[in-house]
Amino acid sequence: MLGLTSREMERLEQRDIHPVCVEGSDCLIRMHGRVVRCTPHDLHRLAAPSLRERMRGQVNRLSKA
């Protein structure tokens, strides 16, 4: 539907963000109990790893090296 990976969908679920539907070039999402209109690009940005998650991954990779 939106071209999200399973990992991105998992992050959205953890953040209480649920895609509802696609209307033309916009998406409707339910976020913390409210329905919000956004672009697919915005949804991918919401599903991206946080800075904390990226830094944790980098530290883990360096510690294994």
PDB file of N, CA and C in Angstrom:
ATOM      1  N   MET A   1       0.816  -1.196   0.000  1.00  0.00           N
ATOM      2  CA  MET A   1       0.000   0.000   0.000  1.00  0.00           C
ATOM      3  C   MET A   1       0.860   1.261   0.000  1.00  0.00           C
ATOM      4  N   LEU A   2       1.779   1.382   0.952  1.00  0.00           N
ATOM      5  CA  LEU A   2       2.604   2.583   1.056  1.00  0.00           C
ATOM      6  C   LEU A   2       4.075   2.311   0.795  1.00  0.00           C
ATOM      7  N   GLY A   3       4.418   1.077   0.515  1.00  0.00           N
ATOM      8  CA  GLY A   3       5.811   0.740   0.261  1.00  0.00           C
ATOM      9  C   GLY A   3       6.664   0.746   1.515  1.00  0.00           C
ATOM     10  N   LEU A   4       6.062   0.473   2.671  1.00  0.00           N
ATOM     11  CA  LEU A   4       6.812   0.435   3.929  1.00  0.00           C
ATOM     12  C   LEU A   4       7.334  -0.971   4.172  1.00  0.00           C
ATOM     13  N   THR A   5       8.542  -1.056   4.705  1.00  0.00           N
ATOM     14  CA  THR A   5       9.102  -2.359   5.049  1.00  0.00           C
ATOM     15  C   THR A   5       8.478  -2.845   6.348  1.00  0.00           C
ATOM     16  N   SER A   6       8.683  -4.100   6.656  1.00  0.00           N
ATOM     17  CA  SER A   6       8.146  -4.645   7.907  1.00  0.00           C
ATOM     18  C   SER A   6       8.779  -3.960   9.111  1.00  0.00           C
ATOM     19  N   ARG A   7      10.044  -3.606   8.995  1.00  0.00           N
ATOM     20  CA  ARG A   7      10.726  -2.913  10.092  1.00  0.00           C
ATOM     21  C   ARG A   7      10.134  -1.511  10.311  1.00  0.00           C
ATOM     22  N   GLU A   8       9.819  -0.813   9.200  1.00  0.00           N
ATOM     23  CA  GLU A   8       9.197   0.507   9.307  1.00  0.00           C
ATOM     24  C   GLU A   8       7.809   0.400   9.932  1.00  0.00           C
ATOM     25  N   MET A   9       7.036  -0.614   9.516  1.00  0.00           N
ATOM     26  CA  MET A   9       5.708  -0.814  10.101  1.00  0.00           C
ATOM     27  C   MET A   9       5.813  -1.103  11.597  1.00  0.00           C
ATOM     28  N   GLU A  10       6.824  -1.868  11.979  1.00  0.00           N
ATOM     29  CA  GLU A  10       7.043  -2.182  13.391  1.00  0.00           C
ATOM     30  C   GLU A  10       7.342  -0.909  14.181  1.00  0.00           C
ATOM     31  N   ARG A  11       8.186  -0.029  13.625  1.00  0.00           N
ATOM     32  CA  ARG A  11       8.500   1.239  14.300  1.00  0.00           C
ATOM     33  C   ARG A  11       7.262   2.107  14.452  1.00  0.00           C
ATOM     34  N   LEU A  12       6.426   2.154  13.401  1.00  0.00           N
ATOM     35  CA  LEU A  12       5.194   2.938  13.484  1.00  0.00           C
ATOM     36  C   LEU A  12       4.291   2.393  14.586  1.00  0.00           C
ATOM     37  N   GLU A  13       4.162   1.066  14.658  1.00  0.00           N
ATOM     38  CA  GLU A  13       3.326   0.457  15.701  1.00  0.00           C
ATOM     39  C   GLU A  13       3.863   0.808  17.086  1.00  0.00           C
ATOM     40  N   GLN A  14       5.189   0.758  17.269  1.00  0.00           N
ATOM     41  CA  GLN A  14       5.789   1.093  18.558  1.00  0.00           C
ATOM     42  C   GLN A  14       5.506   2.544  18.942  1.00  0.00           C
ATOM     43  N   ARG A  15       5.393   3.414  17.946  1.00  0.00           N
ATOM     44  CA  ARG A  15       5.154   4.840  18.186  1.00  0.00           C
ATOM     45  C   ARG A  15       3.677   5.200  18.161  1.00  0.00           C
ATOM     46  N   ASP A  16       2.813   4.185  18.151  1.00  0.00           N
ATOM     47  CA  ASP A  16       1.364   4.376  18.141  1.00  0.00           C
ATOM     48  C   ASP A  16       0.902   5.190  16.931  1.00  0.00           C
ATOM     49  N   ILE A  17       1.456   4.851  15.747  1.00  0.00           N
ATOM     50  CA  ILE A  17       1.077   5.483  14.486  1.00  0.00           C
ATOM     51  C   ILE A  17       0.554   4.381  13.568  1.00  0.00           C
ATOM     52  N   HIS A  18      -0.687   4.535  13.100  1.00  0.00           N
ATOM     53  CA  HIS A  18      -1.321   3.494  12.308  1.00  0.00           C
ATOM     54  C   HIS A  18      -1.816   4.074  10.984  1.00  0.00           C
ATOM     55  N   PRO A  19      -1.254   3.646   9.843  1.00  0.00           N
ATOM     56  CA  PRO A  19      -1.771   4.108   8.548  1.00  0.00           C
ATOM     57  C   PRO A  19      -3.220   3.672   8.378  1.00  0.00           C
ATOM     58  N   VAL A  20      -4.082   4.593   7.931  1.00  0.00           N
ATOM     59  CA  VAL A  20      -5.503   4.293   7.759  1.00  0.00           C
ATOM     60  C   VAL A  20      -5.817   4.060   6.284  1.00  0.00           C
ATOM     61  N   CYS A  21      -5.516   5.038   5.431  1.00  0.00           N
ATOM     62  CA  CYS A  21      -5.789   4.874   4.008  1.00  0.00           C
ATOM     63  C   CYS A  21      -4.992   5.888   3.197  1.00  0.00           C
ATOM     64  N   VAL A  22      -5.011   5.691   1.883  1.00  0.00           N
ATOM     65  CA  VAL A  22      -4.334   6.599   0.954  1.00  0.00           C
ATOM     66  C   VAL A  22      -5.407   7.290   0.126  1.00  0.00           C
ATOM     67  N   GLU A  23      -5.331   8.619   0.060  1.00  0.00           N
ATOM     68  CA  GLU A  23      -6.264   9.404  -0.745  1.00  0.00           C
ATOM     69  C   GLU A  23      -5.456  10.229  -1.732  1.00  0.00           C
ATOM     70  N   GLY A  24      -5.361   9.762  -2.967  1.00  0.00           N
ATOM     71  CA  GLY A  24      -4.566  10.486  -3.962  1.00  0.00           C
ATOM     72  C   GLY A  24      -3.100  10.491  -3.574  1.00  0.00           C
ATOM     73  N   SER A  25      -2.538  11.687  -3.388  1.00  0.00           N
ATOM     74  CA  SER A  25      -1.121  11.787  -3.022  1.00  0.00           C
ATOM     75  C   SER A  25      -0.934  11.950  -1.517  1.00  0.00           C
ATOM     76  N   ASP A  26      -2.005  11.839  -0.737  1.00  0.00           N
ATOM     77  CA  ASP A  26      -1.934  11.973   0.717  1.00  0.00           C
ATOM     78  C   ASP A  26      -2.292  10.662   1.409  1.00  0.00           C
ATOM     79  N   CYS A  27      -1.850  10.542   2.659  1.00  0.00           N
ATOM     80  CA  CYS A  27      -2.184   9.391   3.497  1.00  0.00           C
ATOM     81  C   CYS A  27      -2.932   9.901   4.722  1.00  0.00           C
ATOM     82  N   LEU A  28      -3.817   9.075   5.225  1.00  0.00           N
ATOM     83  CA  LEU A  28      -4.433   9.352   6.514  1.00  0.00           C
ATOM     84  C   LEU A  28      -3.825   8.374   7.511  1.00  0.00           C
ATOM     85  N   ILE A  29      -3.376   8.897   8.641  1.00  0.00           N
ATOM     86  CA  ILE A  29      -2.810   8.052   9.687  1.00  0.00           C
ATOM     87  C   ILE A  29      -3.507   8.362  10.998  1.00  0.00           C
ATOM     88  N   ARG A  30      -3.577   7.370  11.873  1.00  0.00           N
ATOM     89  CA  ARG A  30      -4.091   7.577  13.216  1.00  0.00           C
ATOM     90  C   ARG A  30      -2.879   7.629  14.128  1.00  0.00           C
ATOM     91  N   MET A  31      -2.683   8.793  14.751  1.00  0.00           N
ATOM     92  CA  MET A  31      -1.503   8.993  15.588  1.00  0.00           C
ATOM     93  C   MET A  31      -1.969   9.475  16.953  1.00  0.00           C
ATOM     94  N   HIS A  32      -1.738   8.658  17.974  1.00  0.00           N
ATOM     95  CA  HIS A  32      -2.115   8.988  19.352  1.00  0.00           C
ATOM     96  C   HIS A  32      -3.595   9.366  19.454  1.00  0.00           C
ATOM     97  N   GLY A  33      -4.442   8.606  18.740  1.00  0.00           N
ATOM     98  CA  GLY A  33      -5.875   8.808  18.828  1.00  0.00           C
ATOM     99  C   GLY A  33      -6.460   9.844  17.882  1.00  0.00           C
ATOM    100  N   ARG A  34      -5.636  10.533  17.123  1.00  0.00           N
ATOM    101  CA  ARG A  34      -6.124  11.539  16.181  1.00  0.00           C
ATOM    102  C   ARG A  34      -5.830  11.105  14.760  1.00  0.00           C
ATOM    103  N   VAL A  35      -6.697  11.487  13.837  1.00  0.00           N
ATOM    104  CA  VAL A  35      -6.478  11.186  12.425  1.00  0.00           C
ATOM    105  C   VAL A  35      -5.805  12.397  11.791  1.00  0.00           C
ATOM    106  N   VAL A  36      -4.673  12.159  11.128  1.00  0.00           N
ATOM    107  CA  VAL A  36      -3.851  13.218  10.558  1.00  0.00           C
ATOM    108  C   VAL A  36      -3.606  12.912   9.086  1.00  0.00           C
ATOM    109  N   ARG A  37      -3.615  13.935   8.248  1.00  0.00           N
ATOM    110  CA  ARG A  37      -3.302  13.780   6.825  1.00  0.00           C
ATOM    111  C   ARG A  37      -1.821  14.122   6.635  1.00  0.00           C
ATOM    112  N   CYS A  38      -1.103  13.278   5.909  1.00  0.00           N
ATOM    113  CA  CYS A  38       0.305  13.533   5.621  1.00  0.00           C
ATOM    114  C   CYS A  38       0.645  12.957   4.249  1.00  0.00           C
ATOM    115  N   THR A  39       1.848  13.250   3.777  1.00  0.00           N
ATOM    116  CA  THR A  39       2.300  12.694   2.503  1.00  0.00           C
ATOM    117  C   THR A  39       2.996  11.358   2.780  1.00  0.00           C
ATOM    118  N   PRO A  40       3.112  10.498   1.767  1.00  0.00           N
ATOM    119  CA  PRO A  40       3.861   9.244   1.960  1.00  0.00           C
ATOM    120  C   PRO A  40       5.302   9.515   2.412  1.00  0.00           C
ATOM    121  N   HIS A  41       5.902  10.611   1.930  1.00  0.00           N
ATOM    122  CA  HIS A  41       7.263  10.961   2.348  1.00  0.00           C
ATOM    123  C   HIS A  41       7.309  11.223   3.852  1.00  0.00           C
ATOM    124  N   ASP A  42       6.313  11.946   4.367  1.00  0.00           N
ATOM    125  CA  ASP A  42       6.248  12.205   5.811  1.00  0.00           C
ATOM    126  C   ASP A  42       6.117  10.910   6.593  1.00  0.00           C
ATOM    127  N   LEU A  43       5.324   9.988   6.082  1.00  0.00           N
ATOM    128  CA  LEU A  43       5.134   8.710   6.761  1.00  0.00           C
ATOM    129  C   LEU A  43       6.436   7.921   6.822  1.00  0.00           C
ATOM    130  N   HIS A  44       7.205   7.943   5.738  1.00  0.00           N
ATOM    131  CA  HIS A  44       8.508   7.269   5.745  1.00  0.00           C
ATOM    132  C   HIS A  44       9.455   7.929   6.746  1.00  0.00           C
ATOM    133  N   ARG A  45       9.384   9.250   6.871  1.00  0.00           N
ATOM    134  CA  ARG A  45      10.227   9.940   7.855  1.00  0.00           C
ATOM    135  C   ARG A  45       9.813   9.585   9.276  1.00  0.00           C
ATOM    136  N   LEU A  46       8.509   9.435   9.519  1.00  0.00           N
ATOM    137  CA  LEU A  46       8.042   9.017  10.845  1.00  0.00           C
ATOM    138  C   LEU A  46       8.491   7.593  11.161  1.00  0.00           C
ATOM    139  N   ALA A  47       8.612   6.762  10.135  1.00  0.00           N
ATOM    140  CA  ALA A  47       8.995   5.364  10.324  1.00  0.00           C
ATOM    141  C   ALA A  47      10.511   5.167  10.375  1.00  0.00           C
ATOM    142  N   ALA A  48      11.270   6.221  10.106  1.00  0.00           N
ATOM    143  CA  ALA A  48      12.733   6.107  10.105  1.00  0.00           C
ATOM    144  C   ALA A  48      13.250   5.908  11.531  1.00  0.00           C
ATOM    145  N   PRO A  49      14.414   5.292  11.658  1.00  0.00           N
ATOM    146  CA  PRO A  49      14.971   5.101  13.002  1.00  0.00           C
ATOM    147  C   PRO A  49      15.297   6.441  13.643  1.00  0.00           C
ATOM    148  N   SER A  50      15.105   6.509  14.950  1.00  0.00           N
ATOM    149  CA  SER A  50      15.438   7.734  15.685  1.00  0.00           C
ATOM    150  C   SER A  50      16.962   7.842  15.800  1.00  0.00           C
ATOM    151  N   LEU A  51      17.418   8.994  16.195  1.00  0.00           N
ATOM    152  CA  LEU A  51      18.861   9.198  16.394  1.00  0.00           C
ATOM    153  C   LEU A  51      19.388   8.207  17.427  1.00  0.00           C
ATOM    154  N   ARG A  52      18.620   7.985  18.479  1.00  0.00           N
ATOM    155  CA  ARG A  52      19.046   7.037  19.519  1.00  0.00           C
ATOM    156  C   ARG A  52      19.210   5.636  18.931  1.00  0.00           C
ATOM    157  N   GLU A  53      18.258   5.207  18.103  1.00  0.00           N
ATOM    158  CA  GLU A  53      18.344   3.882  17.487  1.00  0.00           C
ATOM    159  C   GLU A  53      19.535   3.789  16.541  1.00  0.00           C
ATOM    160  N   ARG A  54      19.783   4.849  15.768  1.00  0.00           N
ATOM    161  CA  ARG A  54      20.933   4.831  14.848  1.00  0.00           C
ATOM    162  C   ARG A  54      22.253   4.783  15.611  1.00  0.00           C
ATOM    163  N   MET A  55      22.360   5.559  16.689  1.00  0.00           N
ATOM    164  CA  MET A  55      23.599   5.570  17.475  1.00  0.00           C
ATOM    165  C   MET A  55      23.806   4.225  18.167  1.00  0.00           C
ATOM    166  N   ARG A  56      22.735   3.626  18.665  1.00  0.00           N
ATOM    167  CA  ARG A  56      22.845   2.319  19.321  1.00  0.00           C
ATOM    168  C   ARG A  56      23.351   1.282  18.322  1.00  0.00           C
ATOM    169  N   GLY A  57      22.842   1.317  17.095  1.00  0.00           N
ATOM    170  CA  GLY A  57      23.299   0.386  16.060  1.00  0.00           C
ATOM    171  C   GLY A  57      24.759   0.594  15.724  1.00  0.00           C
ATOM    172  N   GLN A  58      25.164   1.867  15.668  1.00  0.00           N
ATOM    173  CA  GLN A  58      26.572   2.163  15.353  1.00  0.00           C
ATOM    174  C   GLN A  58      27.485   1.668  16.464  1.00  0.00           C
ATOM    175  N   VAL A  59      27.104   1.887  17.714  1.00  0.00           N
ATOM    176  CA  VAL A  59      27.907   1.424  18.843  1.00  0.00           C
ATOM    177  C   VAL A  59      27.990  -0.095  18.834  1.00  0.00           C
ATOM    178  N   ASN A  60      26.855  -0.769  18.563  1.00  0.00           N
ATOM    179  CA  ASN A  60      26.863  -2.230  18.520  1.00  0.00           C
ATOM    180  C   ASN A  60      27.782  -2.751  17.421  1.00  0.00           C
ATOM    181  N   ARG A  61      27.744  -2.108  16.252  1.00  0.00           N
ATOM    182  CA  ARG A  61      28.606  -2.546  15.141  1.00  0.00           C
ATOM    183  C   ARG A  61      30.077  -2.337  15.491  1.00  0.00           C
ATOM    184  N   LEU A  62      30.408  -1.222  16.122  1.00  0.00           N
ATOM    185  CA  LEU A  62      31.798  -0.946  16.465  1.00  0.00           C
ATOM    186  C   LEU A  62      32.303  -1.878  17.582  1.00  0.00           C
ATOM    187  N   SER A  63      31.430  -2.213  18.500  1.00  0.00           N
ATOM    188  CA  SER A  63      31.852  -3.081  19.603  1.00  0.00           C
ATOM    189  C   SER A  63      32.093  -4.513  19.127  1.00  0.00           C
ATOM    190  N   LYS A  64      31.437  -4.925  18.043  1.00  0.00           N
ATOM    191  CA  LYS A  64      31.629  -6.271  17.509  1.00  0.00           C
ATOM    192  C   LYS A  64      32.869  -6.358  16.626  1.00  0.00           C
ATOM    193  N   ALA A  65      33.357  -5.224  16.145  1.00  0.00           N
ATOM    194  CA  ALA A  65      34.501  -5.211  15.224  1.00  0.00           C
ATOM    195  C   ALA A  65      35.807  -5.453  15.958  1.00  0.00           C
TER     196      ALA A  65
END
